mmCIF file of C-alpha atoms and ligand atoms in Angstrom:
data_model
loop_
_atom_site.group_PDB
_atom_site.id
_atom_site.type_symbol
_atom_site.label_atom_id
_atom_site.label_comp_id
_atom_site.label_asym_id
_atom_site.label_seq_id
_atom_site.Cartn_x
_atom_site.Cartn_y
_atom_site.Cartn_z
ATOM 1 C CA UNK A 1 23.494 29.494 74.014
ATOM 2 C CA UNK A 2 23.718 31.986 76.739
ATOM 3 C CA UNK A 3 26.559 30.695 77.906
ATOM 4 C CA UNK A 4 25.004 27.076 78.281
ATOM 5 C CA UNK A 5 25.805 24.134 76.854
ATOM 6 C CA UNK A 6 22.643 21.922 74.801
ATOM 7 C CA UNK A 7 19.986 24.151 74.974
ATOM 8 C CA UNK A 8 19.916 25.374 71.199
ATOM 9 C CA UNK A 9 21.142 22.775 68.420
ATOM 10 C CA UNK A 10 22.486 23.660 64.764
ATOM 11 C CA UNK A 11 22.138 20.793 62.883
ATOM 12 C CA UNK A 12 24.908 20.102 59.955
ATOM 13 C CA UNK A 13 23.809 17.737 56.959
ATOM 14 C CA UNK A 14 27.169 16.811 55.340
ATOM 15 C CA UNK A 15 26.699 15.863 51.366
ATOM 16 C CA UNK A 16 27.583 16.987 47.887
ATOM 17 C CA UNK A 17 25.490 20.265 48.913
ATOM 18 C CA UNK A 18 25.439 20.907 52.874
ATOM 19 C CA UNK A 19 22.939 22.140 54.350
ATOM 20 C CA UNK A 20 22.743 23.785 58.347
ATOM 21 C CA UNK A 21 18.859 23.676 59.992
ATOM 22 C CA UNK A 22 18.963 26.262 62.334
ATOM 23 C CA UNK A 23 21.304 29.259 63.135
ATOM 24 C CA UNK A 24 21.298 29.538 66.744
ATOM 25 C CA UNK A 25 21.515 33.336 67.987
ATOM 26 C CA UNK A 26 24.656 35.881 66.875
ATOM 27 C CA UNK A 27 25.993 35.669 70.403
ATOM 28 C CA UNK A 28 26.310 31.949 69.628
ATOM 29 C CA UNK A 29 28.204 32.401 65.980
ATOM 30 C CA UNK A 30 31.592 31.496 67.423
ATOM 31 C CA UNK A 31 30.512 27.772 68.433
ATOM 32 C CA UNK A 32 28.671 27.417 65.549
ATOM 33 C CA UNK A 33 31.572 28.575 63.155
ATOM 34 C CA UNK A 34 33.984 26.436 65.130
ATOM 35 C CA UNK A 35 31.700 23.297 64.882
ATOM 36 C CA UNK A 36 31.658 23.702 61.189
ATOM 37 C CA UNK A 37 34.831 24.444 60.875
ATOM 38 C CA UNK A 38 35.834 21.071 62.297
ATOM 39 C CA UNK A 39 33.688 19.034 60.337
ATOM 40 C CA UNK A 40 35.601 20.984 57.751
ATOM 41 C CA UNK A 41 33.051 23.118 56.012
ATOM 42 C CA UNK A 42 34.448 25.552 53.884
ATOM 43 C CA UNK A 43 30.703 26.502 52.297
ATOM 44 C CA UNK A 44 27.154 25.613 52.793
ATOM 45 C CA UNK A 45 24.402 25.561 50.261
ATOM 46 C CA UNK A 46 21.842 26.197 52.112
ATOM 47 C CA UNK A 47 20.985 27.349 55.264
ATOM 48 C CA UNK A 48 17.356 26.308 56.790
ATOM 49 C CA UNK A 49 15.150 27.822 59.456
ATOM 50 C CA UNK A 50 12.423 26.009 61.428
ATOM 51 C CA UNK A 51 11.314 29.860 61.713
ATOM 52 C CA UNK A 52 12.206 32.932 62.985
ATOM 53 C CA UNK A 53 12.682 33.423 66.225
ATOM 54 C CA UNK A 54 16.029 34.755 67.828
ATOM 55 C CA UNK A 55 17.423 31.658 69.478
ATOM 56 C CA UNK A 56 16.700 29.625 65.857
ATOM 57 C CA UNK A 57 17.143 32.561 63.170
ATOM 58 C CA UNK A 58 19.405 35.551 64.683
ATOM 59 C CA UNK A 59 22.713 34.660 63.209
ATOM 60 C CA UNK A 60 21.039 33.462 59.486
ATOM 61 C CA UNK A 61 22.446 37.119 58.200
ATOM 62 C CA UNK A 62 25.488 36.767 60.122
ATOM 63 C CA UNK A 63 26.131 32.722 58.213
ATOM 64 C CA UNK A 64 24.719 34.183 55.286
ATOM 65 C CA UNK A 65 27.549 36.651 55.206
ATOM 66 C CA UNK A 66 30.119 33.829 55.969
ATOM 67 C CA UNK A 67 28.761 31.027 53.099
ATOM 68 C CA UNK A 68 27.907 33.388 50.301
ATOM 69 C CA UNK A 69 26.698 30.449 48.105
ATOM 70 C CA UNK A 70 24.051 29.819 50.854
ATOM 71 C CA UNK A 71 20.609 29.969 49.808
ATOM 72 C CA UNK A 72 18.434 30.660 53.157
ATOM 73 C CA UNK A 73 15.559 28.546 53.559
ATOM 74 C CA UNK A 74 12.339 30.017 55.537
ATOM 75 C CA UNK A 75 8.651 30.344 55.270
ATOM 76 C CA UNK A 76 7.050 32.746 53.231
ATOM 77 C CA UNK A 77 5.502 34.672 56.551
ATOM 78 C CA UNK A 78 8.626 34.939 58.489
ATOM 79 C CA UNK A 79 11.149 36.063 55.420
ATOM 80 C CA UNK A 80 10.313 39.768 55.321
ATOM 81 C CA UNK A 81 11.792 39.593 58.943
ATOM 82 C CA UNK A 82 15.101 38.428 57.542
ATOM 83 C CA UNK A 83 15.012 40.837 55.170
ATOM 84 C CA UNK A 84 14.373 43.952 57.516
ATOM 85 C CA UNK A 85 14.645 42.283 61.187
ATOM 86 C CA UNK A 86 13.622 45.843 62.771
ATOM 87 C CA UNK A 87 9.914 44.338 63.770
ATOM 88 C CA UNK A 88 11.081 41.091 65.013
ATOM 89 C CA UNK A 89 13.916 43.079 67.107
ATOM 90 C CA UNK A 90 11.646 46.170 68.571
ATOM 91 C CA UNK A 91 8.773 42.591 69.436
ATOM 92 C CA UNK A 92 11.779 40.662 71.308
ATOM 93 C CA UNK A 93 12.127 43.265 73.337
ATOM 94 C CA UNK A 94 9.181 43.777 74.816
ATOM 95 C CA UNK A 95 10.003 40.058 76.224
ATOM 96 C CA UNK A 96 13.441 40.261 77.214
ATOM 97 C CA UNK A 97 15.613 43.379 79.000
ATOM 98 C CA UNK A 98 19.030 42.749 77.650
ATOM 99 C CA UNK A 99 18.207 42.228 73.900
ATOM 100 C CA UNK A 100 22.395 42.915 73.036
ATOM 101 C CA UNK A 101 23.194 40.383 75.519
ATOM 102 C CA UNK A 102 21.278 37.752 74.802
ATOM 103 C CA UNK A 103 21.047 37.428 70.750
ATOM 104 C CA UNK A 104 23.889 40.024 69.806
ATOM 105 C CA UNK A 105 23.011 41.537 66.227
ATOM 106 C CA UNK A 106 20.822 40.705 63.815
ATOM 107 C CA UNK A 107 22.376 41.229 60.234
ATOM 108 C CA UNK A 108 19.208 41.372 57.340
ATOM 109 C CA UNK A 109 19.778 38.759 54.807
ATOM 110 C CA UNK A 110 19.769 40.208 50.962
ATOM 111 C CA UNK A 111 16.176 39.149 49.401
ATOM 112 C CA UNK A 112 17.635 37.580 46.335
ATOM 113 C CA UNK A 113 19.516 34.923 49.291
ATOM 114 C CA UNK A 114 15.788 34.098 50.007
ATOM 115 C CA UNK A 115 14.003 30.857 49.279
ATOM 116 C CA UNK A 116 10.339 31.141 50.070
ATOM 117 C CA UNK A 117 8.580 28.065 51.214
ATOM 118 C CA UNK A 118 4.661 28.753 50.958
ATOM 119 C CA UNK A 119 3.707 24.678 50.233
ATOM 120 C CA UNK A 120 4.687 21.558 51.393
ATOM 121 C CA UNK A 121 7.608 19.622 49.177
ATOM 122 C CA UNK A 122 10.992 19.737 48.590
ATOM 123 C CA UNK A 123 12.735 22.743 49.610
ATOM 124 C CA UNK A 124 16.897 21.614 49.422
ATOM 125 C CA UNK A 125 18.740 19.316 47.279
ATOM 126 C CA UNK A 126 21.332 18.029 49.114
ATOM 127 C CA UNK A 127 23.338 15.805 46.576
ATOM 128 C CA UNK A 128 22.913 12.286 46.057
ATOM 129 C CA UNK A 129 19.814 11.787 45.599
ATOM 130 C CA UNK A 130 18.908 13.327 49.369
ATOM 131 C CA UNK A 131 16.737 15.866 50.281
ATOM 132 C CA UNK A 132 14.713 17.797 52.526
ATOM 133 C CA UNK A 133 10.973 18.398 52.652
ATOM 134 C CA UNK A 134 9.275 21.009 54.163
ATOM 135 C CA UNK A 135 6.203 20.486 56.212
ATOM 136 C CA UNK A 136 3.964 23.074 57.570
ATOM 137 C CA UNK A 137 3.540 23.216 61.392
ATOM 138 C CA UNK A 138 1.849 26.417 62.846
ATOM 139 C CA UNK A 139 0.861 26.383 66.626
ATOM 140 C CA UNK A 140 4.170 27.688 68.114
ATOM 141 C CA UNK A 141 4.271 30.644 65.815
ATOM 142 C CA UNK A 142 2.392 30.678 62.322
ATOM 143 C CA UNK A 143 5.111 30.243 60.027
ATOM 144 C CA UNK A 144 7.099 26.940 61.905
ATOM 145 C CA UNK A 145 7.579 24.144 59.558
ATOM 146 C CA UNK A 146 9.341 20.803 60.073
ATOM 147 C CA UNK A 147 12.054 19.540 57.910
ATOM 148 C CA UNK A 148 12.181 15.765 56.923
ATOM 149 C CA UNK A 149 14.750 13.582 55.250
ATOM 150 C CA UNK A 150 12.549 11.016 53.642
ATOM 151 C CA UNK A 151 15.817 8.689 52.564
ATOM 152 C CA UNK A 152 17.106 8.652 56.326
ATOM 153 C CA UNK A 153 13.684 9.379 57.952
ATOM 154 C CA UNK A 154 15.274 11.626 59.816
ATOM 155 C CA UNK A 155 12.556 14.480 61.226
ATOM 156 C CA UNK A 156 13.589 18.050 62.272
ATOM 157 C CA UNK A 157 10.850 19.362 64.553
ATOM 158 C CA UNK A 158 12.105 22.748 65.406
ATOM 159 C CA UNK A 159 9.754 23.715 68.507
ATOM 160 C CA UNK A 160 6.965 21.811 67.364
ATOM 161 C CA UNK A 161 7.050 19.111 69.584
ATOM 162 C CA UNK A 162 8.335 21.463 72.188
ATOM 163 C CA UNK A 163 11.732 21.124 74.111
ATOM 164 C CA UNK A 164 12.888 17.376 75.006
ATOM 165 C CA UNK A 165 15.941 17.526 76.891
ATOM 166 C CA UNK A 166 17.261 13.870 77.647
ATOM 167 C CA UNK A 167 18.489 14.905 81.048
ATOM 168 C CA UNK A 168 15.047 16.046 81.968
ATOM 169 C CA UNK A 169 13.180 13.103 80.366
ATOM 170 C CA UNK A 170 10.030 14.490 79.804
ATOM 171 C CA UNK A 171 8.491 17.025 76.948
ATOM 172 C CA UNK A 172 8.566 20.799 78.148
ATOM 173 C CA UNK A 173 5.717 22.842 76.088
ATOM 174 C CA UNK A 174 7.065 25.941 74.367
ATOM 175 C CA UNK A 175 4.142 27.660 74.119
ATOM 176 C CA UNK A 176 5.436 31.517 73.950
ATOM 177 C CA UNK A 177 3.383 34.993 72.748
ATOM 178 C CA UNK A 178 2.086 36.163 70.127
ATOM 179 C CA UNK A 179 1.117 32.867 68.186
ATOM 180 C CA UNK A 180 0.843 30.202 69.856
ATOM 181 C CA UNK A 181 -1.868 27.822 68.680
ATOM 182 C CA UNK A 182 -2.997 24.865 70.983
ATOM 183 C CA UNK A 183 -5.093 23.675 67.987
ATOM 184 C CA UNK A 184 -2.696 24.270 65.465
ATOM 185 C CA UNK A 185 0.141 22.822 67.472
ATOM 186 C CA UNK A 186 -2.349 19.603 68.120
ATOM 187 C CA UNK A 187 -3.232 19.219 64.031
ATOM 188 C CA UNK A 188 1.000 19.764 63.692
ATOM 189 C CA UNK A 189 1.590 17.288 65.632
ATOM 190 C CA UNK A 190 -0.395 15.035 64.117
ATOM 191 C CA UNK A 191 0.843 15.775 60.552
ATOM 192 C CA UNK A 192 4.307 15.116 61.877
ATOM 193 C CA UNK A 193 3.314 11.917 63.463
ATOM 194 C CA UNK A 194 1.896 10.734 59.999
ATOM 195 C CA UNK A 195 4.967 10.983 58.212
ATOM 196 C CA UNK A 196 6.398 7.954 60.093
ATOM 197 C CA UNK A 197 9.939 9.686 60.750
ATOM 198 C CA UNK A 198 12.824 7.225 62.058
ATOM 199 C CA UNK A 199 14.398 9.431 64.096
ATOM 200 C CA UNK A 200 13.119 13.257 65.707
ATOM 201 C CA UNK A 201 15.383 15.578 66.420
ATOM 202 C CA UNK A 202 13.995 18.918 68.104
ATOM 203 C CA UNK A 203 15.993 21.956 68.099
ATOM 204 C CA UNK A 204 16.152 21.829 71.521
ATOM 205 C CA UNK A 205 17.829 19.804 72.038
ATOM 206 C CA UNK A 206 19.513 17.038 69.774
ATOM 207 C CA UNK A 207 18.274 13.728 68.998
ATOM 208 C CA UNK A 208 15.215 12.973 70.911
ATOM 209 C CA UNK A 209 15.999 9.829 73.219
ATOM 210 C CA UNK A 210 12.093 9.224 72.806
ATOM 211 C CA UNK A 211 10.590 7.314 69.236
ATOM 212 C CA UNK A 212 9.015 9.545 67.473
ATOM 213 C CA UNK A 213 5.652 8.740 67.942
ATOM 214 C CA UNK A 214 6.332 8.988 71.565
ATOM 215 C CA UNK A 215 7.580 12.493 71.484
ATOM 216 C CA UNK A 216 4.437 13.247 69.708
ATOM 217 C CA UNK A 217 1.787 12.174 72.250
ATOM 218 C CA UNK A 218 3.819 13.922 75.004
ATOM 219 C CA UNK A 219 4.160 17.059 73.249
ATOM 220 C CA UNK A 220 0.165 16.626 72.790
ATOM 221 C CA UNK A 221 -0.517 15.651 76.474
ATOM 222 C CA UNK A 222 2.104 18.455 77.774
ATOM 223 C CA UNK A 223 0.209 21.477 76.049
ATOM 224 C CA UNK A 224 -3.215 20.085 76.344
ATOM 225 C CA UNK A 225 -2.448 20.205 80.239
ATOM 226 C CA UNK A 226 -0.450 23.366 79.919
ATOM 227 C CA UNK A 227 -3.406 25.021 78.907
ATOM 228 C CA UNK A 228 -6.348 23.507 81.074
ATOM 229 C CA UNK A 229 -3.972 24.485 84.067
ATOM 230 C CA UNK A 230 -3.710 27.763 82.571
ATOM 231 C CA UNK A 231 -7.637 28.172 82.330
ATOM 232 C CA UNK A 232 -7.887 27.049 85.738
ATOM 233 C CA UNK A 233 -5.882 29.763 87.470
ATOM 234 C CA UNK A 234 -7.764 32.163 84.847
ATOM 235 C CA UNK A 235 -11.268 30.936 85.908
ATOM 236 C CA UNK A 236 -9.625 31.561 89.372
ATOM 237 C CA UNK A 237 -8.695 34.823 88.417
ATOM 238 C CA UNK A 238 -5.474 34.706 87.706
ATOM 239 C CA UNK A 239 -2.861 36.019 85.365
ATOM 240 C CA UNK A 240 0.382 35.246 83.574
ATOM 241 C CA UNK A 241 2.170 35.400 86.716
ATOM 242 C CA UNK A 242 -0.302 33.348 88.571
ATOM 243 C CA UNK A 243 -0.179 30.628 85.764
ATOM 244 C CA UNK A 244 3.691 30.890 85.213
ATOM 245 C CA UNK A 245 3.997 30.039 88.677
ATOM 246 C CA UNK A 246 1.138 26.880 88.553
ATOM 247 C CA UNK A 247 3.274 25.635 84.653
ATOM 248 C CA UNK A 248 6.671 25.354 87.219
ATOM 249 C CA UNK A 249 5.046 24.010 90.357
ATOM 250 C CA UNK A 250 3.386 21.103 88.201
ATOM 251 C CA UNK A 251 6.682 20.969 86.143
ATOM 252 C CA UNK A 252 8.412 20.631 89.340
ATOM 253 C CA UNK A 253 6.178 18.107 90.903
ATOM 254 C CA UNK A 254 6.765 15.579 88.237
ATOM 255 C CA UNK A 255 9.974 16.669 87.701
ATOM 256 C CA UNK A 256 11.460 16.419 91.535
ATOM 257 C CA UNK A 257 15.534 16.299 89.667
ATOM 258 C CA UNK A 258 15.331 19.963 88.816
ATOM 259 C CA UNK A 259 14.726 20.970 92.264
ATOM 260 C CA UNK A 260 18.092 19.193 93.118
ATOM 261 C CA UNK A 261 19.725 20.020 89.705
ATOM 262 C CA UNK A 262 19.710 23.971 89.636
ATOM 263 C CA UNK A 263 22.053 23.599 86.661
ATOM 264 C CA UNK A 264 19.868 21.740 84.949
ATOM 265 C CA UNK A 265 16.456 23.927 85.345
ATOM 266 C CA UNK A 266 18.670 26.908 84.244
ATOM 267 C CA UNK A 267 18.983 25.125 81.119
ATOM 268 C CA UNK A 268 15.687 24.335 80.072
ATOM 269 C CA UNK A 269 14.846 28.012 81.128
ATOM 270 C CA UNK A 270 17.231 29.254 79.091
ATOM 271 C CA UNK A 271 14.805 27.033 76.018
ATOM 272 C CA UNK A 272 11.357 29.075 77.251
ATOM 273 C CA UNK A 273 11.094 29.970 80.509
ATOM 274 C CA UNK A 274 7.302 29.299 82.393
ATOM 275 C CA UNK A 275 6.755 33.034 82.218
ATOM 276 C CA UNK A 276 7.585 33.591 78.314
ATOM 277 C CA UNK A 277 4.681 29.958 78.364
ATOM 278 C CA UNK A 278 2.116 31.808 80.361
ATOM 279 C CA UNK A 279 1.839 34.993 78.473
ATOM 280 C CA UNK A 280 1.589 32.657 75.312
ATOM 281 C CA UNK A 281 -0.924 30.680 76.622
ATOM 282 C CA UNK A 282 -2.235 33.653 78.420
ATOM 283 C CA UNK A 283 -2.661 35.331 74.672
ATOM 284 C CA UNK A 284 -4.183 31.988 72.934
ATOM 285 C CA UNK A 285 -7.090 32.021 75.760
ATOM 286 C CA UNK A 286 -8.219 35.745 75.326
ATOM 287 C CA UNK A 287 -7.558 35.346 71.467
ATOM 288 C CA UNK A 288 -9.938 32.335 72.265
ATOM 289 C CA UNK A 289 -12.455 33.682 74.111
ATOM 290 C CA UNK A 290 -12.829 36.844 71.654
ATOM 291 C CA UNK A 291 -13.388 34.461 69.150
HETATM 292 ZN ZN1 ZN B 301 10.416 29.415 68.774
#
């Protein structure tokens, strides 16, 4: 994505029905089609979002398109954005300058392509006797939900158990505007937790080198300090660019390899940079505060 290698994953699940989680953005929809392509896809049956935001959703009209026997998977409160993407577009950019750039074009998907999700369950066959189940995570936005394999045990966490780059060894929070949650990413985390998964893979990026239950309890402790840093610099004072620059200098305190590894920190900026985690947090304390 961006021109980076491992920052956004689309995962393939091979079977008598395959199924893609994720999309990555448009401007990635040459990689992706090549990937498939070699694992020698010539249609999908479904196609399944975490949720809705560019770097996870913005090609799901372009693949849509492509597999036509694809049914797209996504939560009840994100799929009128499929449907007419004009909101989520004109709200992305009031985040990033060079929308076209960055996420290329996002193509609706037809309504009648559209599997809901409002509950909990299973949400895709894929062929002998596998499946995947949805589970509800709010926190980073309101309609995330995880997808779980209960034959493998195999957990898809999207962003909510924020970014976990093995390079990096530690969990980065992804905490960006307008939703974000601390208490609903907390209670999500500890519904994913109780499912017992095998394996977690988060979207960014790839199979997380921690155990699960690991990867939980970091995610917890990273956005529980996150946000006590962040009320710090406001009690202070401060604003988003006060406690953007506090989320890196901590970051980069415990952290001391991305200071050497430029490449690197690019990379997990590219996943949700400290300023895009500030004006979340930022949000969640005055949406706090007002009650
Ligand atoms: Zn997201």
């Amino acid at each position: 994505m961006h021109g980076a290698e491992g920052v956004t994953a689309v995962y393939f699940l091979p079977g008598p029905r395959p199924a893609i989680i994720e999309t990555a953005p448009a401007t990635s929809l040459t990689r992706v089609l090549a990937g498939l392509s070699a694992a020698g896809v010539s249609d999908l049956d479904w196609i399944v979002l975490t949720h809705i935001h560019l770097d996870h959703a913005g090609a799901a009209g372009h693949l849509a398109q492509r597999f036509p026997r694809a049914r797209v998977v996504v939560r009840a409160e994100g799929a009128p954005h499929l449907v007419d993407p004009s909101r989520l577009w004109a709200s992305a950019a009031r985040l990033y300058p060079d929308m076209d750039g960055l996420w290329g074009s996002m193509l609706p998907v037809p309504p009648d392509r559209i599997d809901v999700v409002s509950s909990d369950g299973v949400v895709a066959d894929l062929g002998d006797g596998r499946r995947l189940e949805a589970v509800y995570t709010p926190g980073h936005a309101r309609h995330h939900m995880a997808l779980f394999e209960p034959g493998s045990g195999d957990l898809f966490t999207g962003d909510a158990a924020g970014v976990f780059l093995e390079e990096v060894g530690a969990v980065h929070p992804a905490t960006p505007p307008p939703e974000f949650d601390l208490e609903a990413s907390l209670e999500s985390l500890r519904r994913m937790q109780a499912l017992g998964a095998k394996r977690a893979f988060p979207t960014h990026f790839g199979l997380s080198a921690l155990e699960p239950d690991q990867l939980f309890d970091e995610a917890a402790a990273s956005l529980r300090r996150a946000v006590a840093l962040a009320e710090e610099v406001v009690v202070a004072g401060g604003g988003v660019p006060e406690i953007g620059g506090r989320l890196r200098e901590e970051e980069l305190a415990a952290l001391p390899r991305l200071l050497e590894d430029t490449a690197l920190a690019d990379r997990l900026g590219q996943t949700t940079s400290y300023e895009l985690n500030a004006s979340g947090i930022a949000r969640y304390l005055s949406k706090r505060k007002a009650g």
